[in-house]
């Protein structure tokens, strides 16, 4: 659980922005939206795994569930 | 320790603002990820606090059940505070307030046995 997860998200964000711009310029808008969606899903899965890890540490610290 | 957290938070803020200028919805995800990360680094220290609770409860005649309730109440309050701030990040102020309100109700429900024990003690005194 180190800091690089945020840099990964930032990198994906920048990459997505560039790719979408390129695809939009070469008037393939549908592929651009698909790429944007794919990037969003990747980042979403990373964030969800982080949140599940947080709840895991919550559980064994408070030992309630 | 605290300096590390402050520096990390500032770096995250700069990255999120930058993502916002690209106006992608990743900015919100990045802010959630950074808040989760900050909480994870800090939450580990909480274990010692609760072992201190246990030692105090052994010394004083505090019953085991009330200690468990104290643990649950603090857990609920941390979770509610954390999720309400995330929901507020989306801009849904009203939903965040509803969440805080629900958390308060849950805490009151958890505290019912303690209130009962207080009343039984008072009855005993009279």
PDB file of N, CA, C and O in Angstrom, chain B residues 7 25 36 46 48-49 51 57 61 64 74 80 82 84-85 94-95 98-100 104 115-117 119 123-124:
ATOM      1  N   UNK B   7       2.863  15.861   3.263  1.00  0.00           N
ATOM      2  CA  UNK B   7       3.463  15.978   1.928  1.00  0.00           C
ATOM      3  C   UNK B   7       2.695  15.119   0.943  1.00  0.00           C
ATOM      4  O   UNK B   7       2.352  15.543  -0.167  1.00  0.00           O
ATOM      5  N   UNK B  25     -13.518  12.146 -15.338  1.00  0.00           N
ATOM      6  CA  UNK B  25     -14.137  11.787 -14.057  1.00  0.00           C
ATOM      7  C   UNK B  25     -13.153  11.042 -13.170  1.00  0.00           C
ATOM      8  O   UNK B  25     -13.473  10.637 -12.059  1.00  0.00           O
ATOM      9  N   UNK B  36      -8.670   7.305   0.893  1.00  0.00           N
ATOM     10  CA  UNK B  36      -8.542   5.944   1.430  1.00  0.00           C
ATOM     11  C   UNK B  36      -7.109   5.687   1.846  1.00  0.00           C
ATOM     12  O   UNK B  36      -6.830   5.147   2.920  1.00  0.00           O
ATOM     13  N   UNK B  46      -4.248   2.835  15.421  1.00  0.00           N
ATOM     14  CA  UNK B  46      -5.403   2.813  16.323  1.00  0.00           C
ATOM     15  C   UNK B  46      -5.399   1.543  17.166  1.00  0.00           C
ATOM     16  O   UNK B  46      -6.023   1.486  18.208  1.00  0.00           O
ATOM     17  N   UNK B  48      -3.124   0.240  19.058  1.00  0.00           N
ATOM     18  CA  UNK B  48      -2.610   0.404  20.428  1.00  0.00           C
ATOM     19  C   UNK B  48      -3.644   1.105  21.301  1.00  0.00           C
ATOM     20  O   UNK B  48      -3.791   0.783  22.484  1.00  0.00           O
ATOM     21  N   UNK B  49      -4.383   2.047  20.693  1.00  0.00           N
ATOM     22  CA  UNK B  49      -5.355   2.779  21.521  1.00  0.00           C
ATOM     23  C   UNK B  49      -6.339   1.794  22.126  1.00  0.00           C
ATOM     24  O   UNK B  49      -6.678   1.853  23.309  1.00  0.00           O
ATOM     25  N   UNK B  51      -5.904  -1.452  22.628  1.00  0.00           N
ATOM     26  CA  UNK B  51      -5.334  -2.323  23.664  1.00  0.00           C
ATOM     27  C   UNK B  51      -5.250  -1.534  24.973  1.00  0.00           C
ATOM     28  O   UNK B  51      -5.453  -2.089  26.059  1.00  0.00           O
ATOM     29  N   UNK B  57     -10.004  -1.089  31.070  1.00  0.00           N
ATOM     30  CA  UNK B  57     -11.254  -1.720  31.496  1.00  0.00           C
ATOM     31  C   UNK B  57     -10.964  -2.827  32.510  1.00  0.00           C
ATOM     32  O   UNK B  57     -11.759  -3.089  33.401  1.00  0.00           O
ATOM     33  N   UNK B  61     -13.765  -1.322  37.006  1.00  0.00           N
ATOM     34  CA  UNK B  61     -14.739  -2.417  37.008  1.00  0.00           C
ATOM     35  C   UNK B  61     -15.623  -2.335  35.773  1.00  0.00           C
ATOM     36  O   UNK B  61     -16.750  -2.797  35.791  1.00  0.00           O
ATOM     37  N   UNK B  64     -17.129  -5.958  30.235  1.00  0.00           N
ATOM     38  CA  UNK B  64     -16.598  -6.236  28.903  1.00  0.00           C
ATOM     39  C   UNK B  64     -17.580  -5.741  27.845  1.00  0.00           C
ATOM     40  O   UNK B  64     -17.194  -5.200  26.824  1.00  0.00           O
ATOM     41  N   UNK B  74     -17.129   3.848  18.106  1.00  0.00           N
ATOM     42  CA  UNK B  74     -16.043   4.573  17.427  1.00  0.00           C
ATOM     43  C   UNK B  74     -15.903   4.089  15.990  1.00  0.00           C
ATOM     44  O   UNK B  74     -15.708   4.887  15.068  1.00  0.00           O
ATOM     45  N   UNK B  80     -18.770   6.380   9.177  1.00  0.00           N
ATOM     46  CA  UNK B  80     -19.770   7.335   8.675  1.00  0.00           C
ATOM     47  C   UNK B  80     -19.075   8.628   8.242  1.00  0.00           C
ATOM     48  O   UNK B  80     -19.330   9.169   7.168  1.00  0.00           O
ATOM     49  N   UNK B  82     -16.062   9.048   7.204  1.00  0.00           N
ATOM     50  CA  UNK B  82     -15.288   8.811   5.998  1.00  0.00           C
ATOM     51  C   UNK B  82     -16.202   8.767   4.780  1.00  0.00           C
ATOM     52  O   UNK B  82     -15.988   9.483   3.792  1.00  0.00           O
ATOM     53  N   UNK B  84     -19.298   9.873   4.475  1.00  0.00           N
ATOM     54  CA  UNK B  84     -20.034  11.120   4.241  1.00  0.00           C
ATOM     55  C   UNK B  84     -19.139  12.115   3.506  1.00  0.00           C
ATOM     56  O   UNK B  84     -19.587  12.812   2.595  1.00  0.00           O
ATOM     57  N   UNK B  85     -17.846  12.154   3.851  1.00  0.00           N
ATOM     58  CA  UNK B  85     -16.984  13.128   3.155  1.00  0.00           C
ATOM     59  C   UNK B  85     -16.811  12.716   1.705  1.00  0.00           C
ATOM     60  O   UNK B  85     -16.754  13.566   0.810  1.00  0.00           O
ATOM     61  N   UNK B  94     -26.864  16.802   0.352  1.00  0.00           N
ATOM     62  CA  UNK B  94     -28.020  16.311   1.117  1.00  0.00           C
ATOM     63  C   UNK B  94     -27.821  14.841   1.459  1.00  0.00           C
ATOM     64  O   UNK B  94     -28.098  14.401   2.571  1.00  0.00           O
ATOM     65  N   UNK B  95     -27.290  14.061   0.518  1.00  0.00           N
ATOM     66  CA  UNK B  95     -27.089  12.639   0.795  1.00  0.00           C
ATOM     67  C   UNK B  95     -26.086  12.460   1.925  1.00  0.00           C
ATOM     68  O   UNK B  95     -26.253  11.630   2.814  1.00  0.00           O
ATOM     69  N   UNK B  98     -27.831  12.999   5.120  1.00  0.00           N
ATOM     70  CA  UNK B  98     -28.682  11.833   5.468  1.00  0.00           C
ATOM     71  C   UNK B  98     -27.812  10.725   6.050  1.00  0.00           C
ATOM     72  O   UNK B  98     -28.164  10.058   7.024  1.00  0.00           O
ATOM     73  N   UNK B  99     -26.623  10.545   5.461  1.00  0.00           N
ATOM     74  CA  UNK B  99     -25.730   9.477   5.926  1.00  0.00           C
ATOM     75  C   UNK B  99     -25.315   9.736   7.368  1.00  0.00           C
ATOM     76  O   UNK B  99     -25.348   8.855   8.229  1.00  0.00           O
ATOM     77  N   UNK B 100     -24.978  11.015   7.654  1.00  0.00           N
ATOM     78  CA  UNK B 100     -24.561  11.338   9.023  1.00  0.00           C
ATOM     79  C   UNK B 100     -25.733  11.097   9.973  1.00  0.00           C
ATOM     80  O   UNK B 100     -25.568  10.531  11.058  1.00  0.00           O
ATOM     81  N   UNK B 104     -25.945   8.570  13.212  1.00  0.00           N
ATOM     82  CA  UNK B 104     -26.300   8.935  14.595  1.00  0.00           C
ATOM     83  C   UNK B 104     -27.317   7.961  15.136  1.00  0.00           C
ATOM     84  O   UNK B 104     -27.227   7.501  16.283  1.00  0.00           O
ATOM     85  N   UNK B 115     -27.586   2.809  28.322  1.00  0.00           N
ATOM     86  CA  UNK B 115     -28.572   3.698  28.968  1.00  0.00           C
ATOM     87  C   UNK B 115     -29.406   2.902  29.953  1.00  0.00           C
ATOM     88  O   UNK B 115     -29.653   3.317  31.087  1.00  0.00           O
ATOM     89  N   UNK B 116     -29.787   1.660  29.545  1.00  0.00           N
ATOM     90  CA  UNK B 116     -30.581   0.836  30.474  1.00  0.00           C
ATOM     91  C   UNK B 116     -29.800   0.594  31.757  1.00  0.00           C
ATOM     92  O   UNK B 116     -30.313   0.748  32.863  1.00  0.00           O
ATOM     93  N   UNK B 117     -28.491   0.249  31.600  1.00  0.00           N
ATOM     94  CA  UNK B 117     -27.733  -0.082  32.819  1.00  0.00           C
ATOM     95  C   UNK B 117     -27.647   1.155  33.703  1.00  0.00           C
ATOM     96  O   UNK B 117     -27.725   1.065  34.927  1.00  0.00           O
ATOM     97  N   UNK B 119     -29.929   3.421  34.050  1.00  0.00           N
ATOM     98  CA  UNK B 119     -31.192   3.575  34.780  1.00  0.00           C
ATOM     99  C   UNK B 119     -31.307   2.554  35.893  1.00  0.00           C
ATOM    100  O   UNK B 119     -31.738   2.832  36.996  1.00  0.00           O
ATOM    101  N   UNK B 123     -31.982   3.391  39.722  1.00  0.00           N
ATOM    102  CA  UNK B 123     -33.088   2.818  40.507  1.00  0.00           C
ATOM    103  C   UNK B 123     -32.541   2.218  41.792  1.00  0.00           C
ATOM    104  O   UNK B 123     -33.085   2.391  42.872  1.00  0.00           O
ATOM    105  N   UNK B 124     -31.381   1.525  41.665  1.00  0.00           N
ATOM    106  CA  UNK B 124     -30.808   0.914  42.855  1.00  0.00           C
ATOM    107  C   UNK B 124     -30.510   1.946  43.916  1.00  0.00           C
ATOM    108  O   UNK B 124     -30.708   1.713  45.117  1.00  0.00           O
TER     109      UNK B 124
END
